[in-house]
Amino acid sequence: MRFGYFDNPSKEYVITQPNTPLPWINYLGCDEYCALISNTAGGYSFLGDPRDQRILRYRYDNIPFDRGGRYLYIRDDDSGEFFSPTWQPTNQKIQNSKSKILNKSKFSNSKSQTISNYECRHGLGYTIISSEYGGIESKITYFVPLGENLEIWRLEIRNPRSEIAKLSLFSFVEFCLWDAVGDSSNFQRTWSIGKAHCEENTIYHTTLYNSWMNIFAYFSTSEKIHSFDCQRRDFLGNYGYNSLEAPLAVVRGNCSNSVAIGWAPIGSHCVKLKLEPGEKKTIVFVLGVSNKIPNNKSQKTNKSQILNSKLKNKIHKKIRKFQDPKIIEKELRKLRGYWDDNLSRLQIETPDQDMNTSINIWNSYQCMQTFNWSRYASYYEAGIGRGMGFRDSCQDTLGFAHMIPDKVRARILDLARVQFEDGSCHHQYSPITKKGTLYNYSDDQLWLILATANYIKETGDFGILDEEVAFAKRQELVPAPIGHYNKSEIRDPRSEIKSKKQIPKASLYEHLSRAIDYTWKHRGKHGLPLSLFSDWNDCLNLDEGAESVFVACLFVEACREMEKMLRAAGNKLHEIAKYHKLAEKMTKIVNAKAWDGKWFKRAYNGDGKPVGSKKCSEGKIFLEPQPWAIISGVAKRKRAKQTMDSVFVKLFTKYGIRLLTPAFQRYYPEYGEISTYPPGLKENASIFCHPNPWAIVAECVLGRGDRAFEYYKAILPVSQNNQAHIRKTEPYVYCQMVAGPNHPDFGEGKNSWLTGSAAWNYMAATQFILGIKPDYEGLVIDPCVPKKWKSFTVKRVFRKDTYFIKVNNPKAKSKGVKLIRVDGRKINNRVITPFGDGREHIIEVEI
Ligand code: NOJ
């Protein structure tokens, strides 16, 4: 069963039924302002950091599931009946999208009518939800204009009936008091600090959570308002016991002009509309934030200081600008152009339509959102704990470097800033303060090498290696206080940035080199790297002294990358030998100590017992080290094939490759968190999507294109569209995991959007299956495709040039480039040396 379809010419996914198995969401905003919106207008917004600058309140795990959002209510003032054009929160009956509305009926006095012609178009950076109820047609376009800290809701409402429609329109948002942690926990305080009021048709949310919070929100409408509410309890009525399904203001037909001084600040406008038969009207709402409060000495600041007339004029000018329908159209065009540009850097045409849809549109789009927000803010990550993950952010750059390389450059330097002098690093950091938390993970620092190498290969910018970056201090681990009202505990991220004493700095290259040294110095009894709290698998928490085979392989790959990087840079050539030797030594250790007969062991526990071995009763084989043994070149020839055959035989299912088998049936203290999950979920033998593409890459290295593609398709969300009732998560984006065969919900996805599967699947598909791989010397062409593919084309912008690549496969092979012609001239290797002329070039390839 499906709930929608891909409209590729418009680059939209169209949801045709509002009651999707889970909220199907979109991200609006490409920079600091981020708005999550579901297909029924649920969601929240924040600026720069979902924890410290949360604009709209969202209630995770609520009943009903998706609450807090950008809601509108439309009320027929003759009958008193009302509905939400986004279906929620009024929850009208749904008319099957296939049946037709025959009469343009009026509202009746009961909820007997159905919402019909519902459609939600999630586009790139915008969402349009339209529907019809009681003969009133509405369409709302939500988006964040490029470079602005605001969101626009444009309502187009039409009365196709033969009589005048007298309507009341209500808006509704609930403000978060900025600090999302305090807002959802410290009620003894937060219920007394909220402040919101209305001036003309603009509602201001001016709660000052902390003295340093130099921010306020405004919510305005293009219409003259009849009334407003800024206090939730007055809008809902019955002291706040009513729900958003039928707020008193809407039932009654007007707001009560409430002001919030304490309790829960909201924004609701009530607008009276009279629509003639056939008349259409456009009404715009602008919700935004500003941080230009002239006086930020908190306790003394009052409303008039915050909203002095100069600032108000500035805000009003902005609001007026974005209420202008022409400007809105222009901004929408700009947004579309921005995405067309980003996507046009890599476009493909292969025999597989699902792959084309994913790579050309959705996978790329998801790569930007994962790059922007790591694993911080989604419908499954509450945006209050984790911050930007170090290893996750490093890997996220892999799918994004070709799109906006400058942002990747800045991110790599930010990441280096949370590395300690000894080469290890914080596990995560705040996007505003850049301050890290948690450490003692064994793999984090090595990913920085892969991210940097990929960035330089894409851009040729070796200069990044010379950038001086300060090291982090370990004492930054001290947890940030949650209650911020005690002066001594006030946490002002801006002042931290200013006062941060820059302790020793070193070049980025030195940072990378220390990452290698750290891993080499921290090894265990077998000579393998220590696993520490965990490696990539957060939930495999082994004993003290445990060693990780996965990190060993990653280390070899990192050393190889260092070697190649120096060779290409023509710099520090004397250090090449060091990395070469380290890689060789570790390769020997892994082959001697970690080979289990048919696959590689996962680890050794502190007591020397193997993990992920045929000797184990559960968890005999784990996925992670197998592909990395091939990618890094640790496993060669027969052993490499044997390893990946074991993955196929033991771990592959119709929905992808599970993380391990057999699943752990009970809790084992010596394995840690992994065994707390029921079999088939999360790290305990689910189909964890992130490492699946590693197996695709490994199969491509081995030249087995059919198997690589089988893996690619098994995990591809687009290909799940027709069984969305099983998958449940959005068919347009990857999710973190899919329940494994041990679980009753086999095939059900969980935790969509922010996952390393986005970047890695993109990388596996474009650089390994299609084989268009940036390298230091140029663009390497080395596809590994299904044998039955006769040809495919790729448009790739690389450095300054645009390549139109056509690959023919007349002999039905998977791999092995026989011939390359560049602008008609045969070349003798597989590398297209950059022209640097900013022109278009034709590349013909034969496998
Ligand atoms: C999700 C985490 O964000 C990621 O860092 C980790 O590698 C995987 N879970 C596996 O545990």
Short mmCIF file of C-alpha atoms in Angstrom, two decimals, residues 246-403:
data_model
loop_
_atom_site.label_atom_id
_atom_site.label_comp_id
_atom_site.label_asym_id
_atom_site.label_seq_id
_atom_site.Cartn_x
_atom_site.Cartn_y
_atom_site.Cartn_z
CA ALA A 246 -11.51 22.27 19.57
CA PRO A 247 -10.08 25.36 21.24
CA LEU A 248 -12.63 27.67 22.83
CA ALA A 249 -11.55 30.64 20.72
CA VAL A 250 -12.30 28.73 17.54
CA VAL A 251 -15.54 27.23 18.82
CA ARG A 252 -16.68 30.68 19.92
CA GLY A 253 -15.47 32.48 16.83
CA ASN A 254 -13.07 34.99 18.34
CA CYS A 255 -9.95 35.27 20.45
CA SER A 256 -9.94 37.06 23.79
CA ASN A 257 -6.99 39.44 23.36
CA SER A 258 -5.02 37.70 26.08
CA VAL A 259 -1.46 38.65 26.94
CA ALA A 260 1.02 36.15 28.34
CA ILE A 261 2.71 37.12 31.56
CA GLY A 262 3.75 33.70 32.78
CA TRP A 263 2.17 30.34 31.85
CA ALA A 264 2.35 29.40 28.19
CA PRO A 265 2.88 32.06 25.53
CA ILE A 266 1.27 31.30 22.21
CA GLY A 267 0.45 33.24 19.08
CA SER A 268 -3.02 33.19 17.60
CA HIS A 269 -4.59 35.72 15.26
CA CYS A 270 -8.27 35.76 14.50
CA VAL A 271 -9.10 37.20 11.08
CA LYS A 272 -12.64 37.69 9.75
CA LEU A 273 -13.09 36.89 6.08
CA LYS A 274 -15.99 37.40 3.72
CA LEU A 275 -15.48 35.50 0.48
CA GLU A 276 -17.84 36.12 -2.41
CA PRO A 277 -18.82 33.09 -4.54
CA GLY A 278 -15.73 32.07 -6.50
CA GLU A 279 -13.52 34.53 -4.65
CA LYS A 280 -9.94 33.64 -3.79
CA LYS A 281 -7.83 35.35 -1.18
CA THR A 282 -4.20 35.05 -0.14
CA ILE A 283 -3.28 35.58 3.50
CA VAL A 284 0.28 35.48 4.69
CA PHE A 285 1.73 34.69 8.10
CA VAL A 286 5.34 35.43 8.92
CA LEU A 287 7.00 33.82 11.92
CA GLY A 288 10.54 34.92 12.58
CA VAL A 289 13.23 35.64 15.11
CA SER A 290 15.50 38.52 15.66
CA ASN A 291 18.47 38.74 17.96
CA LYS A 292 19.12 42.42 17.75
CA ILE A 293 17.97 43.36 21.22
CA PRO A 294 19.95 46.51 22.01
CA ASN A 295 20.12 45.91 25.75
CA ASN A 296 20.78 42.41 26.94
CA LYS A 297 21.19 43.11 30.63
CA SER A 298 18.39 40.71 31.38
CA GLN A 299 16.81 41.63 34.64
CA LYS A 300 16.50 45.32 33.83
CA THR A 301 15.24 44.83 30.33
CA ASN A 302 11.58 45.57 29.86
CA LYS A 303 9.28 45.29 26.89
CA SER A 304 9.86 48.78 25.59
CA GLN A 305 13.63 48.35 25.70
CA ILE A 306 13.47 45.10 23.81
CA LEU A 307 11.11 46.39 21.21
CA ASN A 308 12.28 49.91 20.73
CA SER A 309 10.80 51.68 17.78
CA LYS A 310 13.89 51.41 15.62
CA LEU A 311 13.93 47.68 15.96
CA LYS A 312 10.17 47.41 15.49
CA ASN A 313 10.38 49.41 12.29
CA LYS A 314 13.05 47.10 11.02
CA ILE A 315 10.95 44.05 11.83
CA HIS A 316 7.85 45.59 10.27
CA LYS A 317 9.74 46.37 7.13
CA LYS A 318 10.83 42.79 6.91
CA ILE A 319 7.35 41.48 7.63
CA ARG A 320 5.83 43.75 5.01
CA LYS A 321 8.39 42.63 2.50
CA PHE A 322 7.62 38.97 3.01
CA GLN A 323 3.88 39.50 2.97
CA ASP A 324 4.04 40.77 -0.56
CA PRO A 325 2.80 37.98 -2.87
CA LYS A 326 5.29 39.01 -5.56
CA ILE A 327 8.21 38.78 -3.15
CA ILE A 328 6.94 35.41 -1.94
CA GLU A 329 6.89 34.10 -5.50
CA LYS A 330 10.35 35.52 -6.09
CA GLU A 331 11.69 33.89 -2.92
CA LEU A 332 10.13 30.57 -3.85
CA ARG A 333 11.78 30.80 -7.26
CA LYS A 334 15.10 31.62 -5.59
CA LEU A 335 14.74 28.60 -3.32
CA ARG A 336 13.96 26.35 -6.27
CA GLY A 337 16.92 27.79 -8.15
CA TYR A 338 19.18 27.18 -5.17
CA TRP A 339 18.22 23.52 -5.09
CA ASP A 340 18.38 23.14 -8.86
CA ASP A 341 21.93 24.48 -8.65
CA ASN A 342 22.94 22.22 -5.79
CA LEU A 343 21.48 19.14 -7.40
CA SER A 344 22.76 19.93 -10.85
CA ARG A 345 26.30 19.23 -9.69
CA LEU A 346 25.58 15.53 -9.96
CA GLN A 347 22.71 14.15 -12.02
CA ILE A 348 22.36 10.61 -13.27
CA GLU A 349 20.31 8.65 -15.75
CA THR A 350 20.54 4.90 -15.19
CA PRO A 351 18.25 2.01 -16.11
CA ASP A 352 16.96 2.07 -12.52
CA GLN A 353 14.33 4.74 -12.03
CA ASP A 354 14.34 4.43 -8.22
CA MET A 355 18.06 5.04 -8.12
CA ASN A 356 17.66 8.08 -10.38
CA THR A 357 14.96 9.52 -8.11
CA SER A 358 17.06 8.99 -5.06
CA ILE A 359 20.41 10.29 -6.31
CA ASN A 360 19.02 13.15 -8.38
CA ILE A 361 16.71 14.48 -5.72
CA TRP A 362 16.02 12.94 -2.35
CA ASN A 363 19.25 11.32 -1.27
CA SER A 364 21.11 14.55 -2.09
CA TYR A 365 18.56 16.59 -0.20
CA GLN A 366 18.81 14.31 2.81
CA CYS A 367 22.59 14.66 2.70
CA MET A 368 22.24 18.40 3.30
CA GLN A 369 19.91 17.95 6.26
CA THR A 370 22.14 15.33 7.89
CA PHE A 371 25.11 17.59 7.24
CA ASN A 372 23.28 20.54 8.83
CA TRP A 373 21.91 18.79 11.88
CA SER A 374 23.96 15.63 12.35
CA ARG A 375 21.81 13.46 14.68
CA TYR A 376 20.56 16.42 16.70
CA ALA A 377 17.04 17.51 15.74
CA SER A 378 14.44 15.31 14.10
CA TYR A 379 11.17 13.68 15.11
CA TYR A 380 13.26 11.01 16.86
CA GLU A 381 16.14 13.06 18.19
CA ALA A 382 14.75 15.66 20.54
CA GLY A 383 17.45 18.26 19.92
CA ILE A 384 18.30 18.57 23.59
CA GLY A 385 21.05 16.09 24.27
CA ARG A 386 23.52 15.08 21.70
CA GLY A 387 24.65 18.15 19.84
CA MET A 388 26.62 17.55 16.66
CA GLY A 389 28.19 14.10 16.68
CA PHE A 390 31.88 13.98 15.82
CA ARG A 391 31.99 10.74 13.88
CA ASP A 392 28.56 11.36 12.39
CA SER A 393 29.42 14.86 11.21
CA CYS A 394 32.69 13.65 9.68
CA GLN A 395 30.86 11.00 7.71
CA ASP A 396 28.05 13.37 6.75
CA THR A 397 30.55 15.50 4.85
CA LEU A 398 31.12 12.59 2.46
CA GLY A 399 27.72 13.06 0.84
CA PHE A 400 27.88 16.85 0.77
CA ALA A 401 31.38 17.95 -0.21
CA HIS A 402 30.49 18.14 -3.90
CA MET A 403 27.45 20.32 -3.20
#
